[in-house]
XYZ file of C-alpha atoms in Angstrom:
136
model
C 31.282 -4.635 26.344
C 30.040 -2.567 23.419
C 26.593 -1.111 23.242
C 24.493 -0.933 20.131
C 23.085 2.558 19.607
C 19.321 2.666 19.721
C 17.164 4.406 17.186
C 13.564 5.456 17.734
C 11.040 6.553 15.128
C 10.182 10.249 15.467
C 8.908 13.195 13.445
C 11.548 14.430 11.020
C 13.711 11.300 11.081
C 15.333 10.484 7.746
C 16.349 7.017 6.586
C 17.317 5.120 3.456
C 15.242 2.111 2.441
C 15.630 -0.247 -0.513
C 13.187 0.705 -3.239
C 12.989 0.648 -6.964
C 14.904 -1.641 -9.293
C 18.194 -3.273 -8.413
C 20.002 -2.166 -5.299
C 18.610 1.374 -5.198
C 17.686 2.957 -1.900
C 15.644 6.111 -1.532
C 15.457 8.709 1.205
C 12.347 8.621 3.396
C 11.040 11.029 6.033
C 8.866 10.254 9.036
C 6.124 12.875 9.240
C 4.899 12.417 12.814
C 5.792 11.243 16.268
C 4.335 7.776 16.949
C 0.585 7.705 17.623
C -2.255 5.240 17.104
C -3.865 5.664 13.674
C -7.556 5.064 12.948
C -8.336 1.503 11.828
C -4.810 0.283 12.648
C -5.471 -0.860 16.207
C -3.700 0.315 19.333
C -0.147 -0.002 17.993
C 1.763 3.236 17.477
C 2.178 4.257 13.828
C 4.022 6.792 11.699
C 3.414 8.194 8.239
C 6.429 7.976 5.941
C 7.039 9.524 2.542
C 9.882 8.809 0.156
C 11.741 11.048 -2.246
C 12.519 10.441 -5.890
C 14.553 12.383 -8.428
C 12.571 14.868 -10.478
C 12.266 13.222 -13.907
C 13.206 15.117 -17.041
C 10.715 13.738 -19.544
C 7.738 12.474 -17.520
C 5.172 14.010 -15.228
C 5.532 13.856 -11.450
C 3.829 15.187 -8.327
C 5.321 18.676 -7.983
C 3.441 19.395 -4.738
C 6.639 19.358 -2.656
C 10.058 19.540 -4.309
C 13.330 19.737 -2.398
C 16.410 21.197 -4.052
C 19.963 19.906 -3.780
C 21.367 20.546 -0.328
C 18.082 20.941 1.539
C 19.025 17.628 3.153
C 22.617 16.357 2.846
C 21.469 13.220 1.007
C 19.473 15.223 -1.564
C 21.995 16.059 -4.277
C 19.575 17.131 -7.023
C 15.934 18.187 -7.312
C 13.754 15.535 -5.669
C 10.020 15.322 -5.092
C 8.078 13.869 -2.189
C 6.469 10.760 -3.684
C 3.087 11.065 -1.972
C 1.538 8.405 -4.193
C 3.543 5.833 -2.223
C 3.388 7.454 1.235
C 2.471 4.876 3.864
C 1.194 4.434 7.393
C 3.549 1.981 9.115
C 3.698 0.366 12.532
C 6.497 1.892 14.607
C 7.667 -1.564 15.702
C 8.233 -2.534 12.053
C 10.047 0.707 11.226
C 12.349 0.399 14.238
C 13.023 -3.291 13.562
C 13.999 -2.514 9.956
C 16.386 0.210 11.126
C 17.973 -1.718 14.002
C 18.432 -4.788 11.784
C 20.224 -2.704 9.141
C 17.650 -3.148 6.373
C 16.951 0.583 6.592
C 19.728 3.060 7.387
C 19.284 6.312 9.365
C 20.391 9.360 7.373
C 20.845 12.226 9.818
C 20.267 15.037 10.183
C 16.528 15.030 10.757
C 14.347 17.180 8.556
C 13.869 20.448 10.433
C 10.571 21.932 11.624
C 10.061 24.027 8.476
C 10.866 21.127 6.141
C 8.596 18.799 8.108
C 5.734 21.289 7.854
C 6.327 21.548 4.078
C 6.110 17.768 3.806
C 2.913 17.621 5.880
C 1.303 20.454 3.902
C 2.259 18.635 0.717
C 0.635 15.436 1.960
C -2.602 17.343 2.579
C -2.458 19.063 -0.830
C -1.161 16.315 -3.110
C -3.643 14.967 -5.654
C -1.794 11.638 -5.474
C -1.796 11.021 -1.717
C -4.374 8.664 -0.249
C -7.367 10.242 1.470
C -6.687 8.075 4.506
C -3.250 9.649 4.976
C -4.536 13.120 4.162
C -7.126 12.819 6.940
C -4.672 11.781 9.653
C -4.216 14.231 12.513
C -0.434 14.336 12.368
């Protein structure tokens, strides 16, 4: 009998999720261990932020930029897309991963990288105030 590996949402976890046009997937990071968020009931939640390639000819949120190799999936300069950061229910995140819609992309972001991402969330002019005020 084979066992299906389990995956649990946690701070620093990296995963690919479909986003953008066509069949593109982008890298996302979970910024906190599961906790209840204000105005989202008693269910555990996480804050997630995606990455996008640094564009050549248009403006972007340069608050937090990762260079190629800072995570194995990041192969060129990429910025944390705080404009689209989200608070998500852990049950939904885990269901999307275990069903294969989203794909884990180990390794996790390390402590220093995670703190950079959190500091960027707090500093970004494009992040929502709700997310910026979370105690994560």
